[in-house]
PDB file of C-alpha atoms and ligand atoms in Angstrom:
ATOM      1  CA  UNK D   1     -28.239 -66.748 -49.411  1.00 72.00           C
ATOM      2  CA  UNK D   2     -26.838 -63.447 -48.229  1.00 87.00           C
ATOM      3  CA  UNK D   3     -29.025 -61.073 -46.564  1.00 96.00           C
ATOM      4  CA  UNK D   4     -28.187 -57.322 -46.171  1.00 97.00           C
ATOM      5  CA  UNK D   5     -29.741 -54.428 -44.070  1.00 98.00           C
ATOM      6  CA  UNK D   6     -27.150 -51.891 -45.141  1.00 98.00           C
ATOM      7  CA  UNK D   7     -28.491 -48.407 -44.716  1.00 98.00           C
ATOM      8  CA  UNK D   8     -31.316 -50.305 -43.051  1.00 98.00           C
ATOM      9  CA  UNK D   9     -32.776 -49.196 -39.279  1.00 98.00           C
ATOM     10  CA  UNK D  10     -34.111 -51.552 -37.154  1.00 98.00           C
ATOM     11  CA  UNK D  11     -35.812 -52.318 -33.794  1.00 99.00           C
ATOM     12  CA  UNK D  12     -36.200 -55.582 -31.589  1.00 99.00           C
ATOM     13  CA  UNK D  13     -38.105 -55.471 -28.473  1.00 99.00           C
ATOM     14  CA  UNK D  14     -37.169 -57.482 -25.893  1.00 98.00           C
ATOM     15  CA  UNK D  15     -33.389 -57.434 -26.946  1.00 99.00           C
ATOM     16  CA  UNK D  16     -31.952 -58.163 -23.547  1.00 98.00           C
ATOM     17  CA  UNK D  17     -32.175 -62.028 -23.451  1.00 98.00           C
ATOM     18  CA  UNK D  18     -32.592 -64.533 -25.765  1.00 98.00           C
ATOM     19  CA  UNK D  19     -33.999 -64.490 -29.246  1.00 98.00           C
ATOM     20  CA  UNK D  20     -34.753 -60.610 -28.550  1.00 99.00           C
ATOM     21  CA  UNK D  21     -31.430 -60.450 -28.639  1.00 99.00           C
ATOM     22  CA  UNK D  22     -29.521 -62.953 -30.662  1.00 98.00           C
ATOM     23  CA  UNK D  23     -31.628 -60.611 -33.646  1.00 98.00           C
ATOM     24  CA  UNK D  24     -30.429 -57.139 -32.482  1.00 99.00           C
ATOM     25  CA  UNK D  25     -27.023 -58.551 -33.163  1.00 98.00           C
ATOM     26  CA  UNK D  26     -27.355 -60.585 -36.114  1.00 98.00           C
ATOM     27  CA  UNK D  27     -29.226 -57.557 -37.529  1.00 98.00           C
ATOM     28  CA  UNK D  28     -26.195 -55.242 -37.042  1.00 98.00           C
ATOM     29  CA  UNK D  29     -23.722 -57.758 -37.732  1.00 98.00           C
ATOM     30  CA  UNK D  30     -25.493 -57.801 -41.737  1.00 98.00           C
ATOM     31  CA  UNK D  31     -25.268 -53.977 -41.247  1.00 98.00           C
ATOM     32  CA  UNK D  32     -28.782 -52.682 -39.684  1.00 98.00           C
ATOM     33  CA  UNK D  33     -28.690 -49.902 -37.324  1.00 98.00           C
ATOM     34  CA  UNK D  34     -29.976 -51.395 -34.521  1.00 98.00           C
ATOM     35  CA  UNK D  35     -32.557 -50.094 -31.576  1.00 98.00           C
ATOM     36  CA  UNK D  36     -32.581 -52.383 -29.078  1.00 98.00           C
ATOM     37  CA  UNK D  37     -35.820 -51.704 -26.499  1.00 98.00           C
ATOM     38  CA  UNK D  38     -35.921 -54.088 -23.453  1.00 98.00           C
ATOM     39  CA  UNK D  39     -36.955 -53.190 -19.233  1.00 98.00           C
ATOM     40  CA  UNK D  40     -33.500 -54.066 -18.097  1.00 98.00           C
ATOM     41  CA  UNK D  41     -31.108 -51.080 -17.697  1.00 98.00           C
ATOM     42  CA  UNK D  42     -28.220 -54.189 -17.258  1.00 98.00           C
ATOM     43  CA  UNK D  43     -29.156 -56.197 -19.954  1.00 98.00           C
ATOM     44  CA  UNK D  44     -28.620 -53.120 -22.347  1.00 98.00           C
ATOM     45  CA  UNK D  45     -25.545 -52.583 -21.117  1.00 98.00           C
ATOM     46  CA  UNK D  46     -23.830 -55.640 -21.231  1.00 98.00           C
ATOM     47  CA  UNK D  47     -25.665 -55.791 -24.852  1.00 98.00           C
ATOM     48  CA  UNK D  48     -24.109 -52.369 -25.856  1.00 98.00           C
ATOM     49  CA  UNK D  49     -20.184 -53.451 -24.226  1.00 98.00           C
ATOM     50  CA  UNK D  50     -20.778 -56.714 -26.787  1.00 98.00           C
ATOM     51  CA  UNK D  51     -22.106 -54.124 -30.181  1.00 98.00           C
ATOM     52  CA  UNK D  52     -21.465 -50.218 -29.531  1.00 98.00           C
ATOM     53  CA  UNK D  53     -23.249 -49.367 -32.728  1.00 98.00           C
ATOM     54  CA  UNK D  54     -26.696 -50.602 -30.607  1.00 98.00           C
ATOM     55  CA  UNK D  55     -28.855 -47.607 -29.576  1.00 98.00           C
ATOM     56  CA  UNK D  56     -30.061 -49.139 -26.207  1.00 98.00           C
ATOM     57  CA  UNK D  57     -34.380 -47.934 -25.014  1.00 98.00           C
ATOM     58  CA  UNK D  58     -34.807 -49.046 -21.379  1.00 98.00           C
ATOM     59  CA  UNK D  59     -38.891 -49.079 -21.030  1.00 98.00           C
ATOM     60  CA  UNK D  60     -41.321 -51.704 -19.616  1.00 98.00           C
ATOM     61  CA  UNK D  61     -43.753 -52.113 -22.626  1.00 98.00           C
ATOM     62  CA  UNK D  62     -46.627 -53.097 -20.328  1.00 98.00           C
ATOM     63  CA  UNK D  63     -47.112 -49.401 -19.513  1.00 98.00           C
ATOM     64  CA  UNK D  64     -48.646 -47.760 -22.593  1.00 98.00           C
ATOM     65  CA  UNK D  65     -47.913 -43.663 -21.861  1.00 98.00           C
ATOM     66  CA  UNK D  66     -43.883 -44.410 -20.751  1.00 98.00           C
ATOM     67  CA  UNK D  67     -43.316 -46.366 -24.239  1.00 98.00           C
ATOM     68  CA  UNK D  68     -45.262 -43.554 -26.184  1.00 98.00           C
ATOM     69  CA  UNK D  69     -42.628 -41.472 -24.457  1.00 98.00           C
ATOM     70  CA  UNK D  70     -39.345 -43.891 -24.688  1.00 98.00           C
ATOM     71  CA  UNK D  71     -40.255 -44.245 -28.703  1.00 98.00           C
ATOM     72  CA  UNK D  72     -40.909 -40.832 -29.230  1.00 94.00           C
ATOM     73  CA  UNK D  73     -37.815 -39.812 -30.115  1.00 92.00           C
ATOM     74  CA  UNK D  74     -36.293 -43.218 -31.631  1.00 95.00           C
ATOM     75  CA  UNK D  75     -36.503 -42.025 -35.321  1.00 94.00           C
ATOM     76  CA  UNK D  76     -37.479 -43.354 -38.767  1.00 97.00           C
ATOM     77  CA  UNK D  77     -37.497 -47.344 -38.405  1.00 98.00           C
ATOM     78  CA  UNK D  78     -37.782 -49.829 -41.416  1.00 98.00           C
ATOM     79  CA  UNK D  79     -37.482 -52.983 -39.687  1.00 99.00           C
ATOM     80  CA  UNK D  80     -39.525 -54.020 -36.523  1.00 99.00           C
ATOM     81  CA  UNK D  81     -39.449 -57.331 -34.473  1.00 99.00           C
ATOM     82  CA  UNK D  82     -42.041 -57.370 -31.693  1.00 99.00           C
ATOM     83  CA  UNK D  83     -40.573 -60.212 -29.524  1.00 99.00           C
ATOM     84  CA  UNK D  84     -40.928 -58.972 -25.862  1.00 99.00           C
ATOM     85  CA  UNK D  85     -43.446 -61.375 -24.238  1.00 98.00           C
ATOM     86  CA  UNK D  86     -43.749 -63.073 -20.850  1.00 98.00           C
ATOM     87  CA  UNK D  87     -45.116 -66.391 -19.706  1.00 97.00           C
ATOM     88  CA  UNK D  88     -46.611 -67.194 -16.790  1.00 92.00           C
ATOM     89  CA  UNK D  89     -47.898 -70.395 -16.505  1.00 95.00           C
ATOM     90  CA  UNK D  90     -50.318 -71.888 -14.350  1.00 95.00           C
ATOM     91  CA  UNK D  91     -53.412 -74.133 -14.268  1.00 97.00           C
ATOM     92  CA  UNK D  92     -56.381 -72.809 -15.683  1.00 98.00           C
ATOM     93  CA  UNK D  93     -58.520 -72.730 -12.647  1.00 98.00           C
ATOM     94  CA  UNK D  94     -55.676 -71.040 -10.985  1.00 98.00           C
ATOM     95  CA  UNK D  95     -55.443 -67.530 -13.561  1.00 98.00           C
ATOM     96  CA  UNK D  96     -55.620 -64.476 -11.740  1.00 98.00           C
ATOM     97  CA  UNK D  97     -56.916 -61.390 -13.554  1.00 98.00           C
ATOM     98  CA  UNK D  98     -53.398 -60.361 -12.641  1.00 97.00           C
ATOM     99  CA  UNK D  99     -51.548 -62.670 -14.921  1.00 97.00           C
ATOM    100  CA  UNK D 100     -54.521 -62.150 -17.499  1.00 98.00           C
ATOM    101  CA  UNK D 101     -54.256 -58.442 -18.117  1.00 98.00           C
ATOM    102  CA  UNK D 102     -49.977 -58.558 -17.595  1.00 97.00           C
ATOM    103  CA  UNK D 103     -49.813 -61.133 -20.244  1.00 98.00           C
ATOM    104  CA  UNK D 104     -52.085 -59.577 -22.598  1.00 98.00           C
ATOM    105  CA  UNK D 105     -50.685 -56.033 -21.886  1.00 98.00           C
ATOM    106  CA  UNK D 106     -46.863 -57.242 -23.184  1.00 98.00           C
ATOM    107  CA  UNK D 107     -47.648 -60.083 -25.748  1.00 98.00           C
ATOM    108  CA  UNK D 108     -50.214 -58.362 -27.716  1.00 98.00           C
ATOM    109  CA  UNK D 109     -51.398 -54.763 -26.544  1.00 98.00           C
ATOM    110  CA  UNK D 110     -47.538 -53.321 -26.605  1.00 98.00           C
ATOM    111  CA  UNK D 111     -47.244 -55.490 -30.215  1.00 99.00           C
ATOM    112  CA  UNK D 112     -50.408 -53.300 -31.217  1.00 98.00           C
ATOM    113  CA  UNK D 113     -48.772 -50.162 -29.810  1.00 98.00           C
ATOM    114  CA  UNK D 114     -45.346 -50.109 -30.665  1.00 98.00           C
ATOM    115  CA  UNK D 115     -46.479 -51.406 -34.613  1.00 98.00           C
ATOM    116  CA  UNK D 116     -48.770 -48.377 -34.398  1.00 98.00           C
ATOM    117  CA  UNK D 117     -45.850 -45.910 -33.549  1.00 98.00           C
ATOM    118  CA  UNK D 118     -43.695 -47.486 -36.486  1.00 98.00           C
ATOM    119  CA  UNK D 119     -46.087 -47.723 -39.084  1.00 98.00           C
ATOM    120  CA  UNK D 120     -47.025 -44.529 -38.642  1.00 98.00           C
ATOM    121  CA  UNK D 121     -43.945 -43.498 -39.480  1.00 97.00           C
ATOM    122  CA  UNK D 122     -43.189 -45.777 -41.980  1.00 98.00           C
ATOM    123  CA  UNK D 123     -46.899 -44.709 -43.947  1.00 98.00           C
ATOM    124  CA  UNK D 124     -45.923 -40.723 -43.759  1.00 98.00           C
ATOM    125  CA  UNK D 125     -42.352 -41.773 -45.576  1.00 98.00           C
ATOM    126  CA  UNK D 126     -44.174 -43.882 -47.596  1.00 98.00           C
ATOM    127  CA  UNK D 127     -40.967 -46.042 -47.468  1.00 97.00           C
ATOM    128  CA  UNK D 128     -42.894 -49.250 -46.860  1.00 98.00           C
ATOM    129  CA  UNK D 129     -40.850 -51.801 -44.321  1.00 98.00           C
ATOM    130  CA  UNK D 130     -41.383 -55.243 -42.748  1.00 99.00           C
ATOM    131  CA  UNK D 131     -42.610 -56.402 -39.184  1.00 99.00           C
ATOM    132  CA  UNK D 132     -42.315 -59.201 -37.420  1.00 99.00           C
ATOM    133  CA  UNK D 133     -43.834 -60.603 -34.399  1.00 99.00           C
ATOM    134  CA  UNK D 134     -42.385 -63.496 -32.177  1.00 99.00           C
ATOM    135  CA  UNK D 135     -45.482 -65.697 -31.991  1.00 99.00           C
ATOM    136  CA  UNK D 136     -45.564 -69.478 -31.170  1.00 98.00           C
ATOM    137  CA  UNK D 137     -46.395 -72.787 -32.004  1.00 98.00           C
ATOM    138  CA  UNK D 138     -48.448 -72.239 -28.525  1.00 98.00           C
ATOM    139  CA  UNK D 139     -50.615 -69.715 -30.650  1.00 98.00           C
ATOM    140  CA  UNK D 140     -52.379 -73.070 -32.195  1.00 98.00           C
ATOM    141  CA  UNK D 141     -52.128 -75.878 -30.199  1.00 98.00           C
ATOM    142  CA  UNK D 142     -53.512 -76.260 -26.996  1.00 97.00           C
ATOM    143  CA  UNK D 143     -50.762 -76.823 -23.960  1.00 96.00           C
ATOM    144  CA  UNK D 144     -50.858 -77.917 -20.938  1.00 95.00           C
ATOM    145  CA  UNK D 145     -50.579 -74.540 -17.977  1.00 96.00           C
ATOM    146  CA  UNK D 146     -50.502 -72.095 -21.164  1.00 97.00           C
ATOM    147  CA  UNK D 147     -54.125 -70.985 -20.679  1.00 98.00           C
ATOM    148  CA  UNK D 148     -52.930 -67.438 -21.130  1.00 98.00           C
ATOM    149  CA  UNK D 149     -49.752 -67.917 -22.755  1.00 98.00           C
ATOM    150  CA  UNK D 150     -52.039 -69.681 -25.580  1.00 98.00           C
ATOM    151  CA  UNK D 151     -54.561 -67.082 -25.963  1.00 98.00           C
ATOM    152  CA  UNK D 152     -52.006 -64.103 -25.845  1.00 98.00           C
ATOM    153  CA  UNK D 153     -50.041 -66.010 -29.088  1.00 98.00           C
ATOM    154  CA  UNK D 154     -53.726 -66.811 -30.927  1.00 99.00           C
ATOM    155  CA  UNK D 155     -54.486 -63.185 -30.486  1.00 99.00           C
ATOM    156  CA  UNK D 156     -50.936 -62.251 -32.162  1.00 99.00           C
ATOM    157  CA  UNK D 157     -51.649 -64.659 -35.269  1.00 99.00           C
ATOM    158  CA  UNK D 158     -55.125 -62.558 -36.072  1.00 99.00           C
ATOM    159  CA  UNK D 159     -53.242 -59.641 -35.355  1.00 99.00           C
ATOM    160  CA  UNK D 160     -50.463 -60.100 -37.580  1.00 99.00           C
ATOM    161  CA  UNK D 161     -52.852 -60.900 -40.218  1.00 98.00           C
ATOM    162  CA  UNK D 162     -54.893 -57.893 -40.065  1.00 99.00           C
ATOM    163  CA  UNK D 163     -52.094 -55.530 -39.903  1.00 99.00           C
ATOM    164  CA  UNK D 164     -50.808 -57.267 -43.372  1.00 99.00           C
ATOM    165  CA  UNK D 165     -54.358 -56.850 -44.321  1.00 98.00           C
ATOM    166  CA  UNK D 166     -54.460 -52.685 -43.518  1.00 98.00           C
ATOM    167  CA  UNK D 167     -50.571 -52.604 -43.680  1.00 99.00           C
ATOM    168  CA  UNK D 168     -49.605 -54.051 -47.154  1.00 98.00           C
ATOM    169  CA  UNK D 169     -51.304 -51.351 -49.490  1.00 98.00           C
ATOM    170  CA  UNK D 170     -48.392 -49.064 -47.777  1.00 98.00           C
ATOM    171  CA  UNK D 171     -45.926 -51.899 -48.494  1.00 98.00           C
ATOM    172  CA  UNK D 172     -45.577 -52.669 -44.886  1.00 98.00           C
ATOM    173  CA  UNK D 173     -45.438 -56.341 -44.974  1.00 99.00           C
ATOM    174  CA  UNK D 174     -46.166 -58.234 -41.528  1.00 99.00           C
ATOM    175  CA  UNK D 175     -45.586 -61.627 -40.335  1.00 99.00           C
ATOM    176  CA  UNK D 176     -44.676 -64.039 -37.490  1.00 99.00           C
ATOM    177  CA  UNK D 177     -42.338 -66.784 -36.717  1.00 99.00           C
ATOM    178  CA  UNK D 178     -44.612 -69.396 -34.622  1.00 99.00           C
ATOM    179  CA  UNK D 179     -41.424 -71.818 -33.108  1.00 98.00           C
ATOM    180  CA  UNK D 180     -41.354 -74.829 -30.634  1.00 98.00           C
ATOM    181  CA  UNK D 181     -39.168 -74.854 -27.362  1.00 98.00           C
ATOM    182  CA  UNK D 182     -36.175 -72.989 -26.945  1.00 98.00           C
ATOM    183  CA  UNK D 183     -33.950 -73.184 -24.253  1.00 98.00           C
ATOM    184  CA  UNK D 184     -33.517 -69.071 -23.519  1.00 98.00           C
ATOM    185  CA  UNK D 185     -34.649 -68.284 -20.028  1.00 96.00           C
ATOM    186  CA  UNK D 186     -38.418 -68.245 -20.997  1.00 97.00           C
ATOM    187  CA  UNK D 187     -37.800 -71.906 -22.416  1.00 96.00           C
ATOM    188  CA  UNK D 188     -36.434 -73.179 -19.347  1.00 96.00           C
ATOM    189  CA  UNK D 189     -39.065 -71.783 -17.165  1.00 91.00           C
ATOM    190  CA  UNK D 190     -41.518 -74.693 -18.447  1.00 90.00           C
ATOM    191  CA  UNK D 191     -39.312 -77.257 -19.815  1.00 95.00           C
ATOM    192  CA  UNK D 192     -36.293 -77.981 -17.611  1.00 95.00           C
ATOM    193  CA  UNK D 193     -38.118 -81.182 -16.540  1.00 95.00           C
ATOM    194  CA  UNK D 194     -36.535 -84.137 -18.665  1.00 96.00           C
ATOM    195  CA  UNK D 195     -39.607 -86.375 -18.337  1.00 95.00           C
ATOM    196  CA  UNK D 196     -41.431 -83.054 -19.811  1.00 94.00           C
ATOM    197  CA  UNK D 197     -39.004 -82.133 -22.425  1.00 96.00           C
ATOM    198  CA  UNK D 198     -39.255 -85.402 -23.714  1.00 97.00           C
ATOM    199  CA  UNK D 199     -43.217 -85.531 -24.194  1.00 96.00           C
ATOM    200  CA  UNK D 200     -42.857 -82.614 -26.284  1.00 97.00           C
ATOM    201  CA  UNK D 201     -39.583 -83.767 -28.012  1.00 97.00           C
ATOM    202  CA  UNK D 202     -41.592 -87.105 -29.150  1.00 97.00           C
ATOM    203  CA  UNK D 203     -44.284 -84.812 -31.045  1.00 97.00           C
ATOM    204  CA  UNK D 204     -41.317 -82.999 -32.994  1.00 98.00           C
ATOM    205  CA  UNK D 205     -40.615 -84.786 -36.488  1.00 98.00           C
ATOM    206  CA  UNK D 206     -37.001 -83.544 -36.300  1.00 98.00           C
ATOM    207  CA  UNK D 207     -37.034 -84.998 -32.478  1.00 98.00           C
ATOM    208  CA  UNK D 208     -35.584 -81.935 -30.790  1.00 98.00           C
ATOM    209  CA  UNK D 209     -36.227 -77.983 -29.861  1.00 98.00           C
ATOM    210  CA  UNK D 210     -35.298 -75.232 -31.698  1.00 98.00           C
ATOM    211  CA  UNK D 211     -31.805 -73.233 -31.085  1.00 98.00           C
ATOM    212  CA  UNK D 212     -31.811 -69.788 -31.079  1.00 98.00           C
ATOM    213  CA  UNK D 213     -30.642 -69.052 -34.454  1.00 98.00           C
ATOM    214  CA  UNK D 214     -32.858 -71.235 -36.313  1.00 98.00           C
ATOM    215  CA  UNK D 215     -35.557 -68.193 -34.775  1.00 98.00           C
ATOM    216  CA  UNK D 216     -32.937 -65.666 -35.651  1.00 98.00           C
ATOM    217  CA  UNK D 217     -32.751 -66.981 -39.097  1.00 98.00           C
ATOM    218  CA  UNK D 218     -36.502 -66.996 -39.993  1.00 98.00           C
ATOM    219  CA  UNK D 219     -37.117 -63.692 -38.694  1.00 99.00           C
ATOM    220  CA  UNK D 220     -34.053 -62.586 -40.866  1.00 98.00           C
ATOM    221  CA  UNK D 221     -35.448 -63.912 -43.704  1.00 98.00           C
ATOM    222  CA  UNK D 222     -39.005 -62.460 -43.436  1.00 98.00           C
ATOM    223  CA  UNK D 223     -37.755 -59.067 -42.609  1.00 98.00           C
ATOM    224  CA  UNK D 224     -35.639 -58.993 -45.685  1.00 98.00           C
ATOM    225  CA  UNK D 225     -36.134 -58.403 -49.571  1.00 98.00           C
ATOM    226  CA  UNK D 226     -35.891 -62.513 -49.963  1.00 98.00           C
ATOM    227  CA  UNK D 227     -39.768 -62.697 -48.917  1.00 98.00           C
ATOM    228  CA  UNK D 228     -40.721 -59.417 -50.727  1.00 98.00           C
ATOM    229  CA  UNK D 229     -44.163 -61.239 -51.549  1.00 98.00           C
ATOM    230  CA  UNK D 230     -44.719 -63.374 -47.847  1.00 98.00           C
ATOM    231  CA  UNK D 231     -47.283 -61.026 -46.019  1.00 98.00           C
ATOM    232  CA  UNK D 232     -49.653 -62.311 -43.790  1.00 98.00           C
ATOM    233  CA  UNK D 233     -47.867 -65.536 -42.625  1.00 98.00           C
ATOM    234  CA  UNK D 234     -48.012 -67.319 -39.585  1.00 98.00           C
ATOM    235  CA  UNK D 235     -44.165 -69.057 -40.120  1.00 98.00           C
ATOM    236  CA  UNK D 236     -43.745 -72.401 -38.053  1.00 98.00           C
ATOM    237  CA  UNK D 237     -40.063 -72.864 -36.690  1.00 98.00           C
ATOM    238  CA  UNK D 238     -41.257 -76.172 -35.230  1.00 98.00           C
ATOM    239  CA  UNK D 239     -39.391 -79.141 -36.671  1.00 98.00           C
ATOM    240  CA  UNK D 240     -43.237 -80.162 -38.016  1.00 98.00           C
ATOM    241  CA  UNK D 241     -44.577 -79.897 -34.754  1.00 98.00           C
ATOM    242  CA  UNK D 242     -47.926 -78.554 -35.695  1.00 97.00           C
ATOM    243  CA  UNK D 243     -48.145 -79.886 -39.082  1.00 97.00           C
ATOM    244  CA  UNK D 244     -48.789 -83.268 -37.230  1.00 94.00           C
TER     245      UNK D 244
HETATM  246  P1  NDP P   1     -36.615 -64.498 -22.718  1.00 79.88           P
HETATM  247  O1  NDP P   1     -37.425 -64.549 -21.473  1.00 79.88           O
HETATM  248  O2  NDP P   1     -35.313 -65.210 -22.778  1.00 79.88           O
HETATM  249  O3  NDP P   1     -36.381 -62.975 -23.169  1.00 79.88           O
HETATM  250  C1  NDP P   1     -37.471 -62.097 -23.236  1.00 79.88           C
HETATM  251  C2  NDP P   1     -36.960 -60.685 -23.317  1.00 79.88           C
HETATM  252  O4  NDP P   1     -38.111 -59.804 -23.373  1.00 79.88           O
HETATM  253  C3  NDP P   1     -36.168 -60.289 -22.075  1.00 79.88           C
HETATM  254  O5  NDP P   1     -35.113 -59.438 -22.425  1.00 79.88           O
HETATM  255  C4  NDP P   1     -37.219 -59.561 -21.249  1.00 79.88           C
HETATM  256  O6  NDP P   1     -36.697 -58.637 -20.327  1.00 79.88           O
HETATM  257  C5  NDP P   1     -37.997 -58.837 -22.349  1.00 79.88           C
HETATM  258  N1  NDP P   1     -39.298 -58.400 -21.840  1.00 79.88           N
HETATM  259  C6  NDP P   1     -40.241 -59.174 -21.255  1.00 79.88           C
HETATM  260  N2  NDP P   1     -41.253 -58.411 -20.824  1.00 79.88           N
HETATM  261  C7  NDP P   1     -40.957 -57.138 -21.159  1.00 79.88           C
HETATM  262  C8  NDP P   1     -41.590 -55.891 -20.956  1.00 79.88           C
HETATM  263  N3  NDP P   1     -42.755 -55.803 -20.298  1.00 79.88           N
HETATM  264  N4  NDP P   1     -41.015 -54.762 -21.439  1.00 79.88           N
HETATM  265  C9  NDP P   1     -39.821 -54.832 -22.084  1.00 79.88           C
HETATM  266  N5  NDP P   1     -39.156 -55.978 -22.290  1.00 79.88           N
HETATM  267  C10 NDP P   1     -39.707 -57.117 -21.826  1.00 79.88           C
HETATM  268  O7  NDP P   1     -37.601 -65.042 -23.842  1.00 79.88           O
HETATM  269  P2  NDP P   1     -37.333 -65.752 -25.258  1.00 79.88           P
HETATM  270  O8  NDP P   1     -36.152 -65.176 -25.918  1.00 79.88           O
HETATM  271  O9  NDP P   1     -37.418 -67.203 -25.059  1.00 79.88           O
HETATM  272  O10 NDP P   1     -38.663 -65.331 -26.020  1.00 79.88           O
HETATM  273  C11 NDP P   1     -38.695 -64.363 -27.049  1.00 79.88           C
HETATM  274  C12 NDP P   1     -39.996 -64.512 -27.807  1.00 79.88           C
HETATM  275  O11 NDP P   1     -40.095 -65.831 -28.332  1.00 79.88           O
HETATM  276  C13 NDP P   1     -41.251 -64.314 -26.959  1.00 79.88           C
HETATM  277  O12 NDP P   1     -42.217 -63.627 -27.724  1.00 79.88           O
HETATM  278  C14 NDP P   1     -41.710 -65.723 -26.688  1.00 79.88           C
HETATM  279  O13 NDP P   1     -43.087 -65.780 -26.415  1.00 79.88           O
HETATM  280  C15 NDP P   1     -41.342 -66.389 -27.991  1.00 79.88           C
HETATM  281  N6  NDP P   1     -41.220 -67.837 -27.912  1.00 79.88           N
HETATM  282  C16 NDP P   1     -40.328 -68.405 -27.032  1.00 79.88           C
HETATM  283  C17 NDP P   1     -40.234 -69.776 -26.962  1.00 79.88           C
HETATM  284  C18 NDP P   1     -39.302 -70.461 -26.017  1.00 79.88           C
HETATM  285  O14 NDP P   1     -39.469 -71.677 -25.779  1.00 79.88           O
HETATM  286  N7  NDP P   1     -38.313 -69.779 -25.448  1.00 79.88           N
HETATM  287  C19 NDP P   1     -41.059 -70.659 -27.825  1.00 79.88           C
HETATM  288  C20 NDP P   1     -41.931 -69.946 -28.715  1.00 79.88           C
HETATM  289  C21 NDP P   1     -41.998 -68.598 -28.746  1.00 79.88           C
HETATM  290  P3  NDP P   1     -36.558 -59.078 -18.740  1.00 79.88           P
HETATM  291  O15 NDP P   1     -35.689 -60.296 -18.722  1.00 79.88           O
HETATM  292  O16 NDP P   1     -35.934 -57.880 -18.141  1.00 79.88           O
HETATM  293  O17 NDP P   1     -37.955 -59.365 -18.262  1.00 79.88           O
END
C-alpha cells in the first residue's frame, strides 16, 4: 500500500527522539512538509542536518502562553501527531503534585491545546485533516509505577474520542495509536530490567515489544486517505497485548 502526503503539511510534537521523530521523517520522506516541534534546541538540529526540508519549533509544551506564541506563526497544517509526553514513574503513595500536574500538563493539556490551535485552522479552511495522538496500551490496563502515566493516557483515549465527536462534522478525523513497549529512551526508562521485560514480553501474543516503525506505520496509516472512514479509534500496536 503506498501512502502519499504530497502537497500535504504536517506537524509532530515531540520530534526530537524516538517515535516523535521516526514520523517527522517518514512523513517527509512520502512528501509532507514537515513541522517538527520538540524542547530541545539540539535535537532539532541534528534532526534538520539529517532532513533540511524540516521546519524545526523549539518550545516546551508544558507552558501554555510560549506554545500559543511558538505556533502562532507555523501556518495552515493538515496533518497533526500529538506525541510529546513524559513518564515519570513512581509508586503510587509516592506521587507528588509535582509529577501530577507536569504529566498532565504535556500528555493531555498541550494535546488539548495544540489540537485547538490546528483545528482552528483547519475549520476556517474548511479543508478538513486528520490527528493523531500517541496514546498507550498503558491508557487501559493498569501497570505497575504508572499511576500517572496511566491516568494521563486514559484521559487521551476520552479525549480523542470527543474531539472525533465535535471534530468530524468539519472532516477532521481524530484517533490514537495505543502501543506496548518500545525501546526509545522513554521505553528504556522502565524496562531495561530483563527479569521486567520479560513479565511483560510473556503477556504479548506475538512475544516481543514493538519497534519503532511498527508506531510509525499505524500513525501513517490513520493520518492518511487509507482510513478516510476510522474516526474515533483507540488503535492497539500491542502484539494482542490488551485483547488478552
Ligand atoms: P522519547 O522520550 O524517546 O521521546 C519523547 C520526545 O518528546 C522527546 O523528543 C522529548 O524531548 C519530547 N518532549 C517531551 N516532553 C516535552 C515537552 N514538554 N515539550 C516538548 N517536547 C517534549 O519517547 P517515545 O518516543 O518513546 O514516546 C513517544 C510517545 O509514545 C509518547 O506519547 C509516549 O507516551 C508514547 N508511548 C511510548 C511507549 C514506549 O514504550 N516508548 C509505549 C507506549 C506509548 P526531550 O527529550 O527534550 O524531553
Amino acid at each position: 500500500m503506498e501512502i502519499s502526503f504530497a502537497g500535504k503539511r504536517a506537524l509532530v510534537t515531540g520530534a526530537g527522539k524516538g517515535i516523535g521523530r521516526a514520523t517527522a521523517l517518514a512523513l517527509a520522506r512520502c512528501g509532507a512538509k514537515v513541522t517538527a516541534l520538540t524542547r530541545t534546541q539540539a535535537d532539532l538540529d541534528s534532526l534538520v542536518q539529517e532532513c533540511a526540508s524540516i521546519t524545526p519549533v523549539c518550545v516546551d509544551l508544558a507552558d501554555w502562553g510560549a506554545t500559543e506564541a511558538a505556533l502562532q506563526d507555523v501556518g495552515p497544517i493538515d496533518l497533526l501527531v500529538n506525541n510529546a509526553a513524559c513518564a515519570n514513574l513512581q509508586p503510587f503513595l509516592d506521587v507528588t503534585q509535582d509529577q501530577f500536574e507536569q504529566s498532565f500538563n504535556v500528555n493531555v493539556k498541550a494535546v488539548l491545546h495544540v489540537s485547538q490551535i490546528v483545528a482552528r485552522g483547519m475549520k476556517a479552511r474548511r479543508s478538513g485533516g486528520s490527528i493523531v495522538n500517541v496514546s498507550s496500551q498503558a491508557s487501559q490496563c493498569a501497570l505497575r509505577d504508572h499511576t500517572v502515566y496511566c491516568a494521563t493516557k486514559a484521559a487521551l483515549d476520552m479525549l480523542t474520542k470527543v474531539m472525533a465527536l465535535e471534530l468530524g462534522p468539519h472532516q477532521i478525523r481524530v484517533n490514537s495509536v495505543n502501543p506496548t513497549v518500545v525501546m526509545t529512551e522513554m521505553g528504556r526508562l522502565g524496562w531495561s530490567d530483563p527479569g521486567k521485560a520479560k513479565t511483560m514480553t510473556s503477556r504479548i501474543p506475538l512475544g516481543r515489544f514493538a519497534e519503532v516503525e511498527d508506531v510509525v506505520n499505524s500513525i501513517l496509516f490513520l493520518l492518511s486517505d487509507k482510513s478516510n472512514m476510522t474516526n474515533g479509534v483507540t488503535l492497539p500496536v500491542d502484539g494482542g497485548f490488551l485483547a488478552c
